[in-house]
Short mmCIF file of C-alpha atoms in Angstrom, two decimals:
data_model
loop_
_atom_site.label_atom_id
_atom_site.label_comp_id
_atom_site.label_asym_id
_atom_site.label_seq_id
_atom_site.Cartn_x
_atom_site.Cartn_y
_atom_site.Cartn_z
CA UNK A 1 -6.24 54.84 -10.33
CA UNK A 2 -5.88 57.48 -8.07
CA UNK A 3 -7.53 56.07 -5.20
CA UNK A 4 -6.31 53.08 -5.27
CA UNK A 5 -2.87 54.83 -5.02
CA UNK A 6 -4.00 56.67 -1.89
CA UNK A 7 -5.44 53.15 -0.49
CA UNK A 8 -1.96 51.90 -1.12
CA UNK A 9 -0.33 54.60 0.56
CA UNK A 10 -2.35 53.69 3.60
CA UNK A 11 -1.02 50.00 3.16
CA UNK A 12 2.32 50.75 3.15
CA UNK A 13 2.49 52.83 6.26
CA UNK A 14 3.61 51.62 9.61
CA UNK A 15 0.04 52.09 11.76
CA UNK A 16 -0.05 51.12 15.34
CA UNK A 17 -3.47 51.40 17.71
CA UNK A 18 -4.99 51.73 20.56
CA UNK A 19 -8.47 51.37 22.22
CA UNK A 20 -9.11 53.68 25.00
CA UNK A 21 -11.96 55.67 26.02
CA UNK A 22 -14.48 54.45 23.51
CA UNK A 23 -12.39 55.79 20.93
CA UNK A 24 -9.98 53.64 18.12
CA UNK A 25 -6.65 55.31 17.80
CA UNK A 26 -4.28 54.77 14.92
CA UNK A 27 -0.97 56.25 13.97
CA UNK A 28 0.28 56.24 10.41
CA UNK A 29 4.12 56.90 9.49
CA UNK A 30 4.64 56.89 5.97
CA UNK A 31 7.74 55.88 4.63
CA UNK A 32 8.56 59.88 3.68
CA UNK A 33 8.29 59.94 7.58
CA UNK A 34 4.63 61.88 7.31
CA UNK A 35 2.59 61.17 10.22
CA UNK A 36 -1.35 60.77 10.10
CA UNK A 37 -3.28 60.34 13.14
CA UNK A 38 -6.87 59.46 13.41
CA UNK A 39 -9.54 58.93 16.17
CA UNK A 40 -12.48 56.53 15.34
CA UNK A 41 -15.91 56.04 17.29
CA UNK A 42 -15.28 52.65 18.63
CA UNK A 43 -18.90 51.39 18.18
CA UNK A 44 -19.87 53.70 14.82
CA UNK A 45 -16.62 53.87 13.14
CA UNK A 46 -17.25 57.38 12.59
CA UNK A 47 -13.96 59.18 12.23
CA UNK A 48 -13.69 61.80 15.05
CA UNK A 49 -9.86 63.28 14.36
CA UNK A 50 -7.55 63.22 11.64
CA UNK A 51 -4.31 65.72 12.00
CA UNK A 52 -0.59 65.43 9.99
CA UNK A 53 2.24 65.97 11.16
CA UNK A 54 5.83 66.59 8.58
CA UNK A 55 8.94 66.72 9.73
CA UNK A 56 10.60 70.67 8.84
CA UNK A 57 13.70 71.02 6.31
CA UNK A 58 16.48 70.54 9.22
CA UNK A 59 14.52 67.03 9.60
CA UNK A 60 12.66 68.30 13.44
CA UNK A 61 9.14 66.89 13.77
CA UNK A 62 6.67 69.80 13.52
CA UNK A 63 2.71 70.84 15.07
CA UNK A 64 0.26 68.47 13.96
CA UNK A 65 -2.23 70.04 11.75
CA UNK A 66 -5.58 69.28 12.51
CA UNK A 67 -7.97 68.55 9.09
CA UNK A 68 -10.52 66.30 10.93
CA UNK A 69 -12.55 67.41 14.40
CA UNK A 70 -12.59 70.42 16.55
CA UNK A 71 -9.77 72.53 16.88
CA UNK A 72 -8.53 73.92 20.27
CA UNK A 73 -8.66 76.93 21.61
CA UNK A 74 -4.91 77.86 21.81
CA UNK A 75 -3.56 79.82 24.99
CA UNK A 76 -7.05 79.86 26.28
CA UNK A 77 -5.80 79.29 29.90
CA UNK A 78 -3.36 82.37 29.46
CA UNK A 79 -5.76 84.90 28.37
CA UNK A 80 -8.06 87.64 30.08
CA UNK A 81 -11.56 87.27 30.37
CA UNK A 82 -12.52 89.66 27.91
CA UNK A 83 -10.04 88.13 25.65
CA UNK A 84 -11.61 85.02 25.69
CA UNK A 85 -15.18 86.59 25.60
CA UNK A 86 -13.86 88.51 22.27
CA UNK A 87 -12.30 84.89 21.12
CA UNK A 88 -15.75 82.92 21.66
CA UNK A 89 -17.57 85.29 19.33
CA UNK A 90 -15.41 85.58 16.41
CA UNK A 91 -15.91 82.81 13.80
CA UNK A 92 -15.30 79.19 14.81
CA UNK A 93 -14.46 76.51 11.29
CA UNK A 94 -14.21 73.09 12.04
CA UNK A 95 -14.64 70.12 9.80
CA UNK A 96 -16.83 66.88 11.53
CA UNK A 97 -17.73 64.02 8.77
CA UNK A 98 -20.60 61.87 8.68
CA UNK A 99 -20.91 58.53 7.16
CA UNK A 100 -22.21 59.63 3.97
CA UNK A 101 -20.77 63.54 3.98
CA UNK A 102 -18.01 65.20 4.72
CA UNK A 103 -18.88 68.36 6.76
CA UNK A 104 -17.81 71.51 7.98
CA UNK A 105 -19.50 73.45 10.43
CA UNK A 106 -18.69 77.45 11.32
CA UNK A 107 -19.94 78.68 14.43
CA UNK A 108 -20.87 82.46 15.67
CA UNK A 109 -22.34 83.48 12.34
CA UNK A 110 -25.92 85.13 12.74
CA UNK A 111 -26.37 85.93 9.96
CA UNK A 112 -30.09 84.44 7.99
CA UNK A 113 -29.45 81.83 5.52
CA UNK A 114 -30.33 83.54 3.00
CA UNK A 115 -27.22 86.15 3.43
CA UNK A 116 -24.89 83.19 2.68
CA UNK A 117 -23.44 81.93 -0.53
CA UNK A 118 -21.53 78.79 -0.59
CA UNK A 119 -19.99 77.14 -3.75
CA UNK A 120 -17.76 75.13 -5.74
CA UNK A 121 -14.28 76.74 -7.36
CA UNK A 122 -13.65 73.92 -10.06
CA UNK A 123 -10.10 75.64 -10.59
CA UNK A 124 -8.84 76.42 -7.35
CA UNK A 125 -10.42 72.93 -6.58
CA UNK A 126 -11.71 74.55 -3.17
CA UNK A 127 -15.20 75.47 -1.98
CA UNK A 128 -16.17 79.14 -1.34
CA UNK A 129 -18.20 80.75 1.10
CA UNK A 130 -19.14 84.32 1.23
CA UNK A 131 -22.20 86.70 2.60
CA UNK A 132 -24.27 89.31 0.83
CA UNK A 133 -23.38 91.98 3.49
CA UNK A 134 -19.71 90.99 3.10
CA UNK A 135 -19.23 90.24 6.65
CA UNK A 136 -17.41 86.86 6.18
CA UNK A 137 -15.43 85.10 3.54
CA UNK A 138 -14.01 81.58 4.01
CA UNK A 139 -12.22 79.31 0.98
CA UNK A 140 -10.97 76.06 2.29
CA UNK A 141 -10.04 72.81 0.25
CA UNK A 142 -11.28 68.69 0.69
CA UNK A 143 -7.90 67.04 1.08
CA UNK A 144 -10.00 63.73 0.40
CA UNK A 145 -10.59 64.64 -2.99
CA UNK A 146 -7.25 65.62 -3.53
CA UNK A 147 -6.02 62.69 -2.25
CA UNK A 148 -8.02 60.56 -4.56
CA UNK A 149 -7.44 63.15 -7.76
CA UNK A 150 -11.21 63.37 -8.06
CA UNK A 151 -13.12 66.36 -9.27
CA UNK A 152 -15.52 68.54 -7.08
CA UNK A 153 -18.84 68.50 -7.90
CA UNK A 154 -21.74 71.66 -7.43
CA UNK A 155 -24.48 69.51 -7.14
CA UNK A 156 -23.24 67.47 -4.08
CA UNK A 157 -22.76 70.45 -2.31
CA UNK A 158 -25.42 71.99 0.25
CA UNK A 159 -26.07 74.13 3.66
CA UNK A 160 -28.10 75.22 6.35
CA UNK A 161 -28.17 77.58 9.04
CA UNK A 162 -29.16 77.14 12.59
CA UNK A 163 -28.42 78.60 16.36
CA UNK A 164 -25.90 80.70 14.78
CA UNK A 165 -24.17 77.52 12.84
CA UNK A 166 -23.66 77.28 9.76
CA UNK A 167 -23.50 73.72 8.08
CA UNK A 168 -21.63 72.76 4.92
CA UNK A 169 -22.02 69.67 3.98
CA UNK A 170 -20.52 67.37 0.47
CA UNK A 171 -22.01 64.14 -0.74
CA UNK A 172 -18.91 61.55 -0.35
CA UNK A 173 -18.72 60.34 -3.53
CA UNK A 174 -18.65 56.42 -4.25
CA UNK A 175 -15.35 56.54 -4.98
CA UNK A 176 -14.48 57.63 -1.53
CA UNK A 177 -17.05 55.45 0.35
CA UNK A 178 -15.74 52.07 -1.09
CA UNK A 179 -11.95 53.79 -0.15
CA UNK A 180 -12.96 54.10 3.70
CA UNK A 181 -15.09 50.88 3.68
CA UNK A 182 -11.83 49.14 2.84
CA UNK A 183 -9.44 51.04 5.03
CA UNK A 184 -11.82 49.98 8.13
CA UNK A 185 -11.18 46.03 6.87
CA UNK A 186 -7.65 47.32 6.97
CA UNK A 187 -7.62 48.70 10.30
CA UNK A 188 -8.97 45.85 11.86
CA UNK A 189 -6.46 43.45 10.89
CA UNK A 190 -3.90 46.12 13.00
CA UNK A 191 -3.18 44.53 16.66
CA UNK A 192 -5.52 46.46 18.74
CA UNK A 193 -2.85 47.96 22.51
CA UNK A 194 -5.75 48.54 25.28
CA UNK A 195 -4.43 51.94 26.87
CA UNK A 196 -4.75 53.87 29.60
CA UNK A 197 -4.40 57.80 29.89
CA UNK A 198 -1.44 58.95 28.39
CA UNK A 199 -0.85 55.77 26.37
CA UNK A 200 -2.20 57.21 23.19
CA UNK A 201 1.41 57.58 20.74
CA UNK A 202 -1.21 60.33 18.71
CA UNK A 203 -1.66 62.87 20.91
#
């Protein structure tokens, strides 16, 4: 089964952590030298971060790629004023699970809800999100359900729209609850390192 596979997977791979600032760090290198790095609420459990990083065909580590948490503003330090006015009001996606969804959130859209239209493509395997007024389009996959080879599903998907946010969220199915339930028993049989700043072997 194909999540068992992925559980697996996440068995095999070398994980070291680290407690620091609230948060529960661990660092995954798979034995095809992936790396997976994830952030955890230390009290909640709530997963804060996950990003990859692959190594490139002459064999040099590349950028971690964020799929979990909010993305930074790159070069923001660099750029002018208006710049970084003109950055802030163009369309911000980020992804931020909850316990029982994952979720995806796009800022600077004021559009009503009712301009928005967001839905499952069963053969792209991605979820779609367009306006009436054709003012923004978005199509973005969930690497979860990939992961686990499991199919996506209209009816667990819904929205909403507030302060200029708009919030996509998708039932976790059962499959993928029981998959993270066991990866926390995992995690905390993983020798815990108590860090300081700069200690984290993630960032």
């Amino acid at each position: 089964m194909a999540v068992t596979s992925w559980l697996e997977s996440l068995r095999a791979a070398e994980k070291t952590a680290l407690l620091q600032d609230g948060k529960r760090m661990v660092h995954y290198l798979f034995p095809d030298g992936k790396e997976m790095a994830e952030e955890y609420d230390e009290k909640t459990s709530e997963l804060l971060v996950r990003k990859w990083r692959v190594k490139n065909a002459l064999g040099a580590l590349g950028q971690w790629q964020l799929e979990v948490g909010e993305p930074m503003l790159s070069g923001a330090g660099s750029l002018g004023s208006e710049l970084i006015k003109e950055s802030n009001a163009n369309p911000i996606f980020m992804r931020k699970d909850t316990k029982t969804s994952f979720q995806w959130r796009i800022r600077n859209l004021p559009y009503p809800k009712d301009v928005y239209s967001v839905s499952v493509a069963q053969k792209e395997r991605c979820i779609i999100v367009r306006t009436t007024n054709k003012k923004y389009y978005k199509k973005f996959s969930v690497p979860d359900l990939d992961r686990h080879q499991l199919p996506l599903d209209d009816s667990a998907l819904s929205f909403a729209h507030a302060s200029c946010t708009l919030i996509i969220s998708y039932q976790k199915p059962k499959e993928v609850m029981a998959a993270e339930s066991e990866l926390q028993k995992e995690l905390k049989k993983v020798k815990t390192a108590h860090g300081s700043d700069g200690d984290c072997k993630t960032q």
